[in-house]
PDB file of C-alpha atoms and ligand atoms in Angstrom:
ATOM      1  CA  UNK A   2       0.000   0.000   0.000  1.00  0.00           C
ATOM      2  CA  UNK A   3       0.964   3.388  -0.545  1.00  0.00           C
ATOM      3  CA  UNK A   4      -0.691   6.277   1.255  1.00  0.00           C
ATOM      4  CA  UNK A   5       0.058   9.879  -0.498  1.00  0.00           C
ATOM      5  CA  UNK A   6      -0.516  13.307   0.637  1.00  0.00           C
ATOM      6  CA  UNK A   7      -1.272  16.290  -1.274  1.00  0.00           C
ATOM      7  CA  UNK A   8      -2.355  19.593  -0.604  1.00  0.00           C
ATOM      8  CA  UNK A   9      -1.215  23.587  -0.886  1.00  0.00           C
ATOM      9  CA  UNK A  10       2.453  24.267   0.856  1.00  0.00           C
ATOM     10  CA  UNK A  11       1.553  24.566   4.640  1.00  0.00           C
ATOM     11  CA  UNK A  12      -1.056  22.551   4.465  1.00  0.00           C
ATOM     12  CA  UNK A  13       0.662  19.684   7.307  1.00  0.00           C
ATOM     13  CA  UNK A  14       1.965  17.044   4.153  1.00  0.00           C
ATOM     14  CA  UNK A  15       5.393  16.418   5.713  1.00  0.00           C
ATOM     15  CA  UNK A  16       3.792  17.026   9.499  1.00  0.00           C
ATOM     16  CA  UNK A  17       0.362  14.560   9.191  1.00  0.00           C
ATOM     17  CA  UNK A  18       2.799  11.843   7.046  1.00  0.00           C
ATOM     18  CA  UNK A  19       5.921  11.365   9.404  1.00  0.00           C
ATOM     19  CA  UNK A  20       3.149  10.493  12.191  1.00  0.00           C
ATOM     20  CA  UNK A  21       1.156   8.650   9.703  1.00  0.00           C
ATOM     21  CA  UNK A  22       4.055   6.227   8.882  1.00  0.00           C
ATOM     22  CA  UNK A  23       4.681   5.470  12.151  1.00  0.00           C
ATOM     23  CA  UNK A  24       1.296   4.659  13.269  1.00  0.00           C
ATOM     24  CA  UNK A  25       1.031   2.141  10.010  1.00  0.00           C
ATOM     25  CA  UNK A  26       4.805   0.896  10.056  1.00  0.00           C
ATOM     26  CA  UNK A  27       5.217   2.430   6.680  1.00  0.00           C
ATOM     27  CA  UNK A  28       8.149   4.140   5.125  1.00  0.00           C
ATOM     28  CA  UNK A  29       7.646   8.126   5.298  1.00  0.00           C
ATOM     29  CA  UNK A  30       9.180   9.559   1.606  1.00  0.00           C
ATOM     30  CA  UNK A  31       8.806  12.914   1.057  1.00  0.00           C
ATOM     31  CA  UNK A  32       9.402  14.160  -3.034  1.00  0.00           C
ATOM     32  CA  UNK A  33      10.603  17.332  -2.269  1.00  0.00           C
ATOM     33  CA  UNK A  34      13.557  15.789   0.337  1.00  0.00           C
ATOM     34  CA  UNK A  35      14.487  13.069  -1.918  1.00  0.00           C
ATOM     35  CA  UNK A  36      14.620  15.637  -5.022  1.00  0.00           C
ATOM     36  CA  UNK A  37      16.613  18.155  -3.276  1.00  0.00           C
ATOM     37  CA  UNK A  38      19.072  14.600  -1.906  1.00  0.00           C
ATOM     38  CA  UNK A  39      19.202  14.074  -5.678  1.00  0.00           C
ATOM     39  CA  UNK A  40      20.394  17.638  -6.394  1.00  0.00           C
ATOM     40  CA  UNK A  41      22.759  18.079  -3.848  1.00  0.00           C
ATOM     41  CA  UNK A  42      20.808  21.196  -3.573  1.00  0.00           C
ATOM     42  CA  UNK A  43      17.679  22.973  -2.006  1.00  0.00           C
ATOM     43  CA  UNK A  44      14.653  23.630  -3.924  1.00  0.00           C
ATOM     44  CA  UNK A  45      14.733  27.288  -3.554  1.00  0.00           C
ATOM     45  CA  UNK A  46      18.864  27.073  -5.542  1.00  0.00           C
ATOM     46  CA  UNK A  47      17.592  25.541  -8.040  1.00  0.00           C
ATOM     47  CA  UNK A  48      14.616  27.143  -8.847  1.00  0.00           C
ATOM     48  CA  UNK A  49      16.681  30.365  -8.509  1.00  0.00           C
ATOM     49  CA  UNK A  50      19.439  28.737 -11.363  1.00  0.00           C
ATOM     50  CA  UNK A  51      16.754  26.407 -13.456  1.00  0.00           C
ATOM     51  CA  UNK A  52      13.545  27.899 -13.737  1.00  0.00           C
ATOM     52  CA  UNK A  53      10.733  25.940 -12.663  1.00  0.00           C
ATOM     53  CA  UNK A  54       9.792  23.847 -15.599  1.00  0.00           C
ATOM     54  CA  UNK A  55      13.020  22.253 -14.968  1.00  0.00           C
ATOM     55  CA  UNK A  56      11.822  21.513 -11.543  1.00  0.00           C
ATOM     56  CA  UNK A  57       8.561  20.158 -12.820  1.00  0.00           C
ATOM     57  CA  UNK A  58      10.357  17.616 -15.446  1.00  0.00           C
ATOM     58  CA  UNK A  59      12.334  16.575 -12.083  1.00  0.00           C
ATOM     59  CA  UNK A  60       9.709  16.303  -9.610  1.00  0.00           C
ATOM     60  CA  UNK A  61       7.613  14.013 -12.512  1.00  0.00           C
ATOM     61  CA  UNK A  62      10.219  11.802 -12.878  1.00  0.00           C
ATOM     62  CA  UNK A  63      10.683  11.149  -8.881  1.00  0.00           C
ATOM     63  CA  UNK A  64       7.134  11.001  -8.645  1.00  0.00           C
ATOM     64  CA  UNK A  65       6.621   8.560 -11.220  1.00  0.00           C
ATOM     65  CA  UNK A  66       9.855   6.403  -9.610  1.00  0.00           C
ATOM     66  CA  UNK A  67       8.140   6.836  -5.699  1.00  0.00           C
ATOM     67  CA  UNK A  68       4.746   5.201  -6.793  1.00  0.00           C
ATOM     68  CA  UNK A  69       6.491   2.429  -7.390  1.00  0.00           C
ATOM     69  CA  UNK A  70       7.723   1.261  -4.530  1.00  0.00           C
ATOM     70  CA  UNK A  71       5.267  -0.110  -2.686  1.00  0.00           C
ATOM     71  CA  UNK A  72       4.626   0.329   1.092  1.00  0.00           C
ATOM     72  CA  UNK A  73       5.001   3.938   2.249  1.00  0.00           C
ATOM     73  CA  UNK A  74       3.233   7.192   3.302  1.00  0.00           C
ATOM     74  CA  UNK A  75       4.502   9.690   0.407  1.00  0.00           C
ATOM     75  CA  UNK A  76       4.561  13.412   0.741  1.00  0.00           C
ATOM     76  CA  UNK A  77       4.447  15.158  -2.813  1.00  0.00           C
ATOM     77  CA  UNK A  78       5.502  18.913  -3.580  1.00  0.00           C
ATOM     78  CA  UNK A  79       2.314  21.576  -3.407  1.00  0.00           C
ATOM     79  CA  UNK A  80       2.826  21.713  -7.284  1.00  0.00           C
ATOM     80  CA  UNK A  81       2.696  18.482  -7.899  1.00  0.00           C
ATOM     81  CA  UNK A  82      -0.482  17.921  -9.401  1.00  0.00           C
ATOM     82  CA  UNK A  83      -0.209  20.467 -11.976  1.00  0.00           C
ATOM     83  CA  UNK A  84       1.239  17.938 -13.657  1.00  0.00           C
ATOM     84  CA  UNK A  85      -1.479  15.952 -15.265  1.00  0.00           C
ATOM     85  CA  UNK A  86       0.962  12.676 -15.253  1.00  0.00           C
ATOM     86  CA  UNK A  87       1.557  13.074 -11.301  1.00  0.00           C
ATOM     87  CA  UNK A  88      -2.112  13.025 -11.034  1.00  0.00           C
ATOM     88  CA  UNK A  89      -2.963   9.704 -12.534  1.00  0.00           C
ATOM     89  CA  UNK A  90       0.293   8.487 -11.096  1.00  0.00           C
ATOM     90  CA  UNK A  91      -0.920   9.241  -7.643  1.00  0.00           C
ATOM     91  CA  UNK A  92      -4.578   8.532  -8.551  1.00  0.00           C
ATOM     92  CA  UNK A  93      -4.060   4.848 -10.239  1.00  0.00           C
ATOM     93  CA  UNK A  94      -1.360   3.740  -8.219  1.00  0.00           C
ATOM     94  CA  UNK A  95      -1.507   5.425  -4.328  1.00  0.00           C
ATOM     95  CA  UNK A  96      -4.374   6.080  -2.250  1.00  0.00           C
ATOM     96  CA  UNK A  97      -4.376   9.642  -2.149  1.00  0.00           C
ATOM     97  CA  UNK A  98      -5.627  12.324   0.615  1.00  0.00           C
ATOM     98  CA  UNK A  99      -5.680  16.101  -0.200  1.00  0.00           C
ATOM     99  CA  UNK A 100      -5.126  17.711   2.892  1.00  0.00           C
ATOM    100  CA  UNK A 101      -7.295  21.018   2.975  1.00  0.00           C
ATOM    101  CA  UNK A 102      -6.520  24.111   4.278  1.00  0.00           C
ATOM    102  CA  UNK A 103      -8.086  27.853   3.784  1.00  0.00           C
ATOM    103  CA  UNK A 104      -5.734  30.439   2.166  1.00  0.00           C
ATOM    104  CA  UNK A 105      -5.948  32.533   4.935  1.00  0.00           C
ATOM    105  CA  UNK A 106      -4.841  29.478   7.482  1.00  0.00           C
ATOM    106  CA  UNK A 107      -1.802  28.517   5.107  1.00  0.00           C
ATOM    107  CA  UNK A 108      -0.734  32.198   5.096  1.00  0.00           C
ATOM    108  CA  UNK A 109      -0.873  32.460   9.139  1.00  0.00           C
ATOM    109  CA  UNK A 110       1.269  29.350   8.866  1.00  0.00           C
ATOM    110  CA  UNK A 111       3.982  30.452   6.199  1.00  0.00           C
ATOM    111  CA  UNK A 112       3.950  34.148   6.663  1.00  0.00           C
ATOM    112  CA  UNK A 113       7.793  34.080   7.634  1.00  0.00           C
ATOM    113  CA  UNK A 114       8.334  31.539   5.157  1.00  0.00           C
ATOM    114  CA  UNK A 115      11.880  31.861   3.537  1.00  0.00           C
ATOM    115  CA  UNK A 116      12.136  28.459   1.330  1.00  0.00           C
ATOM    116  CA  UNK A 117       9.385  27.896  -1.208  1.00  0.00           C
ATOM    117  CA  UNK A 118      10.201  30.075  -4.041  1.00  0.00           C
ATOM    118  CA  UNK A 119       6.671  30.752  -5.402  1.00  0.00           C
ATOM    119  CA  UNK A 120       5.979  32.664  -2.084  1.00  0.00           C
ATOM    120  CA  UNK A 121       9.369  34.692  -2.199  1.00  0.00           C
ATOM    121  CA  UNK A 122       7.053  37.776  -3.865  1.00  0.00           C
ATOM    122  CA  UNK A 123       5.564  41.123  -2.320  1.00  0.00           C
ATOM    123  CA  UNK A 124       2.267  39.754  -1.924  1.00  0.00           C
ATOM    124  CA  UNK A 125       2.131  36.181  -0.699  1.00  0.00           C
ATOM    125  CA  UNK A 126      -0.982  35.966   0.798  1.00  0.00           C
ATOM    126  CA  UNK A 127      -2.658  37.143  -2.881  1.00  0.00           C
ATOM    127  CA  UNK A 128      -0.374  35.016  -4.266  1.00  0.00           C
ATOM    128  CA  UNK A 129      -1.541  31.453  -2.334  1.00  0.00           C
ATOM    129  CA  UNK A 130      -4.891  32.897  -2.801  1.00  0.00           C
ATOM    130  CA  UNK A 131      -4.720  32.737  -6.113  1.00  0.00           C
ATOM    131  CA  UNK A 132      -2.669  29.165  -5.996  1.00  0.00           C
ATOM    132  CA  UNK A 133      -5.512  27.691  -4.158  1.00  0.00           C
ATOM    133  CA  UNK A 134      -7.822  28.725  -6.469  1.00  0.00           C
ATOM    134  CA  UNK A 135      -5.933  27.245  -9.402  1.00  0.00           C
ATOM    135  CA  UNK A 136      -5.160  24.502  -7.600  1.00  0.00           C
ATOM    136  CA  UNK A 137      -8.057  23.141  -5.521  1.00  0.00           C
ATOM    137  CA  UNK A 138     -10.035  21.538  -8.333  1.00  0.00           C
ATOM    138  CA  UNK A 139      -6.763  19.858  -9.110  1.00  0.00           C
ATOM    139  CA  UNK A 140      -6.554  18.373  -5.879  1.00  0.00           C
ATOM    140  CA  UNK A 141      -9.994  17.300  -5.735  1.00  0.00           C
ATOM    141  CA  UNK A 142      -9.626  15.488  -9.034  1.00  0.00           C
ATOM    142  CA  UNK A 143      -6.350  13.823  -7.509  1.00  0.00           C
ATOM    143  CA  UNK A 144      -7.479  12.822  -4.012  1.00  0.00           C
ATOM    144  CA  UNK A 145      -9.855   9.494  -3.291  1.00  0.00           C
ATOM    145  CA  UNK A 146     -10.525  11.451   0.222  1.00  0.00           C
ATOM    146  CA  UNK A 147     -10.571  15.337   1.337  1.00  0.00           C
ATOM    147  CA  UNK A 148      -9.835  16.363   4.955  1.00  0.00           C
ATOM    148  CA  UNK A 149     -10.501  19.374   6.087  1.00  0.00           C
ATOM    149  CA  UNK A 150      -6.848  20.559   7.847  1.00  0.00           C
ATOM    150  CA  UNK A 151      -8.042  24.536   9.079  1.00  0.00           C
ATOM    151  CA  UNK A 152      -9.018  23.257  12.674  1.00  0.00           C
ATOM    152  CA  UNK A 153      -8.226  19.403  13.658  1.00  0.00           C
ATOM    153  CA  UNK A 154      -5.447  18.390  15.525  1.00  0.00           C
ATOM    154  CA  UNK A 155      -2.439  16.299  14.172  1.00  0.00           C
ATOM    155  CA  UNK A 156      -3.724  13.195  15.798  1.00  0.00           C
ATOM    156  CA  UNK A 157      -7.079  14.058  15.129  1.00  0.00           C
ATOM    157  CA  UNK A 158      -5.935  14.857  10.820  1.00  0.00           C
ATOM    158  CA  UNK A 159      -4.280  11.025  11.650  1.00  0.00           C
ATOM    159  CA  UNK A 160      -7.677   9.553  13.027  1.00  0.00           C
ATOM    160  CA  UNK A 161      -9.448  10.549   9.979  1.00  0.00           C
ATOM    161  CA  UNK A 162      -7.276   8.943   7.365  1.00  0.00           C
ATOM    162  CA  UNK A 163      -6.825   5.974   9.318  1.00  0.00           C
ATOM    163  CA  UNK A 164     -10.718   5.261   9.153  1.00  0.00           C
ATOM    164  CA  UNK A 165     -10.059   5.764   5.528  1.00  0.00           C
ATOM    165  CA  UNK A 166      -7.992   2.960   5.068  1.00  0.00           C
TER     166      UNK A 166
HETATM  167  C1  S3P B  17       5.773  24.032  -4.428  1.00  0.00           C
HETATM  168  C2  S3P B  17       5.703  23.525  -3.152  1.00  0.00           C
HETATM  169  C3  S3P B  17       6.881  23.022  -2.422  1.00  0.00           C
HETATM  170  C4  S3P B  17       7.997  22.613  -3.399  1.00  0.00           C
HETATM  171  C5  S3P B  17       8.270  23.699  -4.383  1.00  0.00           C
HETATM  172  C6  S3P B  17       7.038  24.072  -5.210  1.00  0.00           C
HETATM  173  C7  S3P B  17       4.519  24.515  -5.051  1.00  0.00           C
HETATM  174  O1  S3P B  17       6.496  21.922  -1.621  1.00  0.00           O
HETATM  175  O2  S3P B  17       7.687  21.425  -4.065  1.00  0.00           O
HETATM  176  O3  S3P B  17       8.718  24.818  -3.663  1.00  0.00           O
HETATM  177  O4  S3P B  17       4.479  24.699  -6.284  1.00  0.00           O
HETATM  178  O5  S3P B  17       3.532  24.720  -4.316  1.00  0.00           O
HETATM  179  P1  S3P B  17       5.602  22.050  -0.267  1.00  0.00           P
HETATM  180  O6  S3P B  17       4.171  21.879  -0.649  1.00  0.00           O
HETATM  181  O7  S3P B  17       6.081  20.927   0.575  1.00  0.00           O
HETATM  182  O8  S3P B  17       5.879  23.373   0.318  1.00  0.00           O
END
């Protein structure tokens, strides 16, 4: 089995899948930490030198490699399912949760944010406003199950996918 997380930077991927694993006695991969062990590199560098299509033709080809492998909890990039190809990777192959959160909750949690490029602009909270816009049908169209991250605890986030499964 392979449980995946999506969802809007912020939005508890790396947080709600760590405890995830444990609790199931999976593997906990997360796409952005094995691309940026693969670089040598953070995410923010290389955006910065390569532009982010480059990043996208990267993170599809990790993406497609992690779905693979079977037994973990996998934490994918916020971008990740612009990608049509990540989505039916995800969709056909991983059990998939979009973890929910409000623009206005995501910005209260990254507001001092320093790492994720595509909030390194004068107006970030416009800016994930208009991400999540984009972005939430995408999610949707990914995910087998939404949860709703504004208010529940971690353990509580945990409790809910676990009935999932
Ligand atoms: C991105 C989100 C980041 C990372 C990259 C691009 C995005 O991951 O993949 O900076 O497009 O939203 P997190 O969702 O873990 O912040």
């Amino acid at each position: 089995m392979i449980v995946s997380l999506v969802g809007m930077p912020g939005s508890g991927k790396s947080t709600v899948g760590r405890h995830l694993a444990r609790q199931l006695g999976l593997r906990f991969v997360d796409s952005d930490a094995e691309i940026e062990r693969r670089l040598g590199q953070t995410i923010r560098d290389y955006f910065a030198e390569h532009g982010e299509d480059a990043f996208r033709d990267l993170e599809q080809r990790v993406i497609a490699e992690l779905t693979q492998a079977d037994g973990c909890v996998l934490a994918t990039g916020g971008g990740a399912v612009l990608r049509p190809a990540n989505r039916d990777a995800l969709h056909a192959r991983t059990q998939v949760f979009y973890l929910r959160s409000t623009p206005e909750e995501l910005f209260r949690r990254l507001r001092h944010d320093t790492q994720r490029p595509l909030l390194q602009v004068a107006d970030p909270q416009r800016r994930l406003r208009e991400m999540f816009r984009d972005r939430d049908p995408l999610y949707r169209r990914c995910a087998h199950f939404v949860v709703e991250t504004n208010r529940p605890s971690v353990p509580a986030l945990i409790g809910m996918v676990l009935m999932q499964l």
